[in-house]
Amino acid sequence: MFLQDSGSPLMEQLSFFHDHALLILVIITVLVGQLMFSLFFNKFSHRYLLEGQTIEVIWTVLPAVTLIFIALPSLRLIYILDEINNPVISVKSIGHQWYWSYEYSDFKNIEFDSYMIPINDMKPFNFRLLDVDNRMVIPFESQIRLLVTSTDVIHSWTIPALGVKIDATPGRLNQVSFSTNRSGLFFGQCSEICGANHSFMPIVMESISPKYFIKWISKMIEV
Ligand code: CUA
């Protein structure tokens, strides 16, 4: 019921679909609940009632129609999520046991590791188990292509607020595209059980204006 506020157009659509499905679910639950509740007080029994064609047609067709009302928006979402829309930059994220590393191959192949900040090294403004030493930086309101892979076992690059969740599989290169609505930090965690320190390879994405992104990338190239 309480999803994070969406940080991307994709997640906004996912939230709408979630609300739509939940509404149907509530209607069905109330209807069936009322029917079952009323059974307790029903004194009539129909020993010789064997069939009722009309009601049977109704209670077969209605659920089928209801399922179509869920399936069609769901299919629409699948295709929207798969769309690649002229990405401005490509970032490669590589899963390791147990940290992420990033490569910006559009810019002289900048690469860096992104480790969780250990509890003992935390600053007062850090989030426990959620902050990293080197963040992935991207320009906001721009289409980003994320390429995800792994070097050892299966990990999963997941940021709930963006509606992005993609497996990092050894020997495969998976692709997602997304854009952010605003500047700020987006947090996520690995969501594929990948070993002892699975819980300790968070993802932090810094969404900043394209102007500052250029500054950041120039600085990274100098180093
Ligand atoms: Cu990597 Cu769980």
Short mmCIF file of C-alpha atoms and ligand atoms in Angstrom, two decimals:
data_model
loop_
_atom_site.label_atom_id
_atom_site.label_comp_id
_atom_site.label_asym_id
_atom_site.label_seq_id
_atom_site.Cartn_x
_atom_site.Cartn_y
_atom_site.Cartn_z
CA MET A 1 0.00 0.00 0.00
CA PHE A 2 2.80 2.43 0.78
CA LEU A 3 5.17 2.50 -2.17
CA GLN A 4 7.89 5.11 -2.35
CA ASP A 5 7.05 8.21 -4.36
CA SER A 6 8.04 7.61 -7.94
CA GLY A 7 11.25 9.22 -9.17
CA SER A 8 10.77 8.38 -12.84
CA PRO A 9 7.96 8.25 -15.40
CA LEU A 10 8.28 4.45 -15.47
CA MET A 11 7.73 4.09 -11.75
CA GLU A 12 4.78 6.48 -11.98
CA GLN A 13 3.11 4.15 -14.48
CA LEU A 14 3.94 1.16 -12.26
CA SER A 15 2.32 2.92 -9.28
CA PHE A 16 -0.82 3.64 -11.32
CA PHE A 17 -1.00 -0.02 -12.33
CA HIS A 18 -0.50 -1.10 -8.74
CA ASP A 19 -3.39 1.12 -7.59
CA HIS A 20 -5.57 -0.19 -10.42
CA ALA A 21 -4.88 -3.83 -9.52
CA LEU A 22 -5.37 -3.11 -5.81
CA LEU A 23 -8.74 -1.48 -6.47
CA ILE A 24 -9.95 -4.59 -8.32
CA LEU A 25 -8.58 -6.75 -5.52
CA VAL A 26 -10.47 -4.78 -2.87
CA ILE A 27 -13.74 -4.95 -4.84
CA ILE A 28 -13.41 -8.75 -5.19
CA THR A 29 -12.48 -9.21 -1.52
CA VAL A 30 -15.46 -7.16 -0.33
CA LEU A 31 -17.87 -8.95 -2.67
CA VAL A 32 -16.67 -12.47 -1.78
CA GLY A 33 -16.43 -11.52 1.90
CA GLN A 34 -20.02 -10.32 1.93
CA LEU A 35 -21.19 -13.51 0.16
CA MET A 36 -19.34 -15.77 2.61
CA PHE A 37 -20.53 -13.76 5.60
CA SER A 38 -24.15 -14.00 4.49
CA LEU A 39 -23.82 -17.80 4.27
CA PHE A 40 -23.80 -17.95 8.09
CA PHE A 41 -27.32 -16.52 8.20
CA ASN A 42 -28.76 -18.38 5.21
CA LYS A 43 -31.39 -20.89 6.29
CA PHE A 44 -32.54 -21.88 2.81
CA SER A 45 -31.22 -25.09 1.28
CA HIS A 46 -31.92 -26.14 -2.29
CA ARG A 47 -31.75 -29.93 -2.29
CA TYR A 48 -33.20 -30.27 -5.79
CA LEU A 49 -31.34 -27.38 -7.40
CA LEU A 50 -28.92 -28.92 -9.93
CA GLU A 51 -28.09 -26.11 -12.35
CA GLY A 52 -28.57 -22.45 -13.07
CA GLN A 53 -27.32 -21.64 -16.57
CA THR A 54 -27.71 -17.88 -16.31
CA ILE A 55 -25.78 -17.39 -13.08
CA GLU A 56 -23.09 -19.82 -14.24
CA VAL A 57 -22.52 -17.83 -17.43
CA ILE A 58 -22.31 -14.63 -15.37
CA TRP A 59 -19.84 -15.95 -12.81
CA THR A 60 -17.64 -17.41 -15.54
CA VAL A 61 -17.57 -14.42 -17.86
CA LEU A 62 -17.22 -11.70 -15.18
CA PRO A 63 -13.89 -13.00 -13.76
CA ALA A 64 -12.57 -13.50 -17.30
CA VAL A 65 -13.38 -9.88 -18.17
CA THR A 66 -11.81 -8.76 -14.88
CA LEU A 67 -8.60 -10.62 -15.75
CA ILE A 68 -8.49 -8.92 -19.16
CA PHE A 69 -8.78 -5.54 -17.43
CA ILE A 70 -5.62 -6.45 -15.49
CA ALA A 71 -3.75 -8.22 -18.30
CA LEU A 72 -3.98 -5.48 -20.93
CA PRO A 73 -2.48 -2.63 -18.83
CA SER A 74 0.11 -5.11 -17.59
CA LEU A 75 1.17 -5.99 -21.15
CA ARG A 76 1.28 -2.30 -22.05
CA LEU A 77 3.65 -1.72 -19.10
CA ILE A 78 5.96 -4.57 -20.13
CA TYR A 79 6.46 -2.99 -23.56
CA ILE A 80 6.92 0.52 -22.13
CA LEU A 81 9.58 -0.77 -19.71
CA ASP A 82 11.48 -2.39 -22.57
CA GLU A 83 11.59 0.74 -24.72
CA ILE A 84 15.03 2.27 -25.36
CA ASN A 85 14.57 5.96 -26.10
CA ASN A 86 17.75 7.46 -27.61
CA PRO A 87 19.86 7.32 -24.47
CA VAL A 88 22.14 10.28 -23.70
CA ILE A 89 24.72 8.12 -21.93
CA SER A 90 25.35 4.47 -21.22
CA VAL A 91 26.56 3.34 -17.83
CA LYS A 92 27.76 -0.16 -17.15
CA SER A 93 27.18 -1.60 -13.70
CA ILE A 94 29.00 -4.75 -12.70
CA GLY A 95 28.07 -6.87 -9.73
CA HIS A 96 30.78 -8.43 -7.58
CA GLN A 97 30.75 -10.35 -4.33
CA TRP A 98 29.96 -8.02 -2.60
CA TYR A 99 30.02 -4.58 -4.16
CA TRP A 100 29.10 -2.83 -7.39
CA SER A 101 31.48 -1.23 -9.84
CA TYR A 102 30.60 1.27 -12.56
CA GLU A 103 32.03 2.05 -15.98
CA TYR A 104 31.31 5.13 -18.07
CA SER A 105 32.49 3.87 -21.45
CA ASP A 106 31.31 7.04 -23.26
CA PHE A 107 33.93 9.04 -21.38
CA LYS A 108 37.41 7.52 -21.71
CA ASN A 109 36.14 4.47 -19.87
CA ILE A 110 36.02 5.89 -16.36
CA GLU A 111 35.64 3.09 -13.86
CA PHE A 112 35.30 2.90 -10.10
CA ASP A 113 34.13 0.60 -7.32
CA SER A 114 31.18 1.41 -5.08
CA TYR A 115 31.41 -0.07 -1.58
CA MET A 116 28.96 0.21 1.30
CA ILE A 117 30.18 2.52 4.08
CA PRO A 118 30.90 0.29 7.09
CA ILE A 119 28.93 1.17 10.24
CA ASN A 120 32.11 2.20 12.09
CA ASP A 121 33.05 4.72 9.36
CA MET A 122 29.60 6.29 9.16
CA LYS A 123 29.12 10.06 9.32
CA PRO A 124 25.99 11.41 11.09
CA PHE A 125 24.32 12.11 7.70
CA ASN A 126 24.89 8.60 6.35
CA PHE A 127 22.14 6.02 6.13
CA ARG A 128 23.04 2.76 7.88
CA LEU A 129 23.69 -0.10 5.40
CA LEU A 130 22.54 2.11 2.53
CA ASP A 131 25.31 4.59 1.73
CA VAL A 132 28.30 3.96 -0.50
CA ASP A 133 31.73 5.55 -0.87
CA ASN A 134 31.48 6.24 -4.63
CA ARG A 135 28.05 6.98 -6.09
CA MET A 136 26.90 6.39 -9.61
CA VAL A 137 26.24 9.88 -11.03
CA ILE A 138 23.80 10.67 -13.84
CA PRO A 139 22.21 13.81 -15.34
CA PHE A 140 18.52 14.24 -14.46
CA GLU A 141 15.63 14.29 -16.97
CA SER A 142 17.84 12.45 -19.44
CA GLN A 143 17.48 8.99 -20.87
CA ILE A 144 20.10 6.72 -19.34
CA ARG A 145 20.99 3.29 -20.67
CA LEU A 146 22.17 0.97 -17.94
CA LEU A 147 24.08 -2.15 -18.90
CA VAL A 148 24.23 -4.69 -16.10
CA THR A 149 26.41 -7.74 -15.73
CA SER A 150 28.27 -9.69 -13.08
CA THR A 151 31.66 -11.28 -12.58
CA ASP A 152 30.81 -14.05 -10.12
CA VAL A 153 27.24 -14.95 -9.14
CA ILE A 154 23.83 -13.47 -9.97
CA HIS A 155 23.17 -10.07 -8.36
CA SER A 156 20.33 -7.67 -9.04
CA TRP A 157 20.62 -3.95 -9.63
CA THR A 158 17.49 -2.53 -8.00
CA ILE A 159 16.28 1.00 -7.28
CA PRO A 160 12.61 0.94 -6.19
CA ALA A 161 11.91 4.66 -6.74
CA LEU A 162 12.93 4.34 -10.39
CA GLY A 163 11.09 1.11 -11.03
CA VAL A 164 14.37 -0.48 -12.10
CA LYS A 165 15.18 -4.06 -11.15
CA ILE A 166 17.46 -6.06 -13.40
CA ASP A 167 19.55 -9.14 -12.82
CA ALA A 168 23.33 -8.97 -13.08
CA THR A 169 24.17 -12.32 -14.61
CA PRO A 170 27.69 -13.63 -15.34
CA GLY A 171 28.22 -14.01 -19.09
CA ARG A 172 25.25 -11.84 -20.00
CA LEU A 173 24.79 -8.13 -20.60
CA ASN A 174 21.33 -6.95 -19.56
CA GLN A 175 19.93 -3.60 -20.51
CA VAL A 176 17.46 -1.15 -18.96
CA SER A 177 16.71 2.44 -19.76
CA PHE A 178 15.28 5.04 -17.43
CA SER A 179 15.22 8.75 -16.67
CA THR A 180 14.83 10.60 -13.40
CA ASN A 181 12.28 13.35 -12.72
CA ARG A 182 14.42 15.30 -10.34
CA SER A 183 17.80 15.79 -8.74
CA GLY A 184 18.68 13.94 -5.56
CA LEU A 185 19.84 10.61 -4.26
CA PHE A 186 18.20 7.35 -5.20
CA PHE A 187 18.86 4.35 -2.99
CA GLY A 188 18.62 0.68 -3.77
CA GLN A 189 19.93 -2.70 -2.76
CA CYS A 190 21.02 -5.89 -4.46
CA SER A 191 17.92 -8.05 -4.67
CA GLU A 192 19.19 -11.43 -5.71
CA ILE A 193 20.37 -13.67 -2.87
CA CYS A 194 24.06 -13.66 -3.78
CA GLY A 195 25.94 -14.91 -0.72
CA ALA A 196 27.06 -14.04 2.79
CA ASN A 197 27.17 -10.26 2.32
CA HIS A 198 24.18 -9.93 0.02
CA SER A 199 22.65 -7.32 2.33
CA PHE A 200 25.75 -5.16 2.20
CA MET A 201 26.05 -4.14 -1.45
CA PRO A 202 23.69 -1.15 -1.69
CA ILE A 203 23.28 1.09 -4.72
CA VAL A 204 23.30 4.89 -4.53
CA MET A 205 22.58 6.94 -7.61
CA GLU A 206 23.18 10.68 -7.63
CA SER A 207 20.90 12.53 -10.02
CA ILE A 208 22.22 16.02 -10.82
CA SER A 209 21.75 18.68 -13.46
CA PRO A 210 23.48 17.93 -16.79
CA LYS A 211 25.73 20.98 -16.25
CA TYR A 212 27.11 19.56 -13.01
CA PHE A 213 27.28 16.12 -14.53
CA ILE A 214 29.66 17.47 -17.20
CA LYS A 215 31.75 19.05 -14.42
CA TRP A 216 31.83 15.76 -12.50
CA ILE A 217 32.78 13.72 -15.55
CA SER A 218 35.55 16.20 -16.52
CA LYS A 219 36.98 15.95 -13.04
CA MET A 220 36.87 12.15 -13.20
CA ILE A 221 38.72 12.18 -16.54
CA GLU A 222 41.48 14.39 -15.07
CA VAL A 223 42.04 11.93 -12.19
CU1 CUA B 1 24.52 -9.12 -4.80
CU2 CUA B 1 22.67 -9.90 -3.43
#
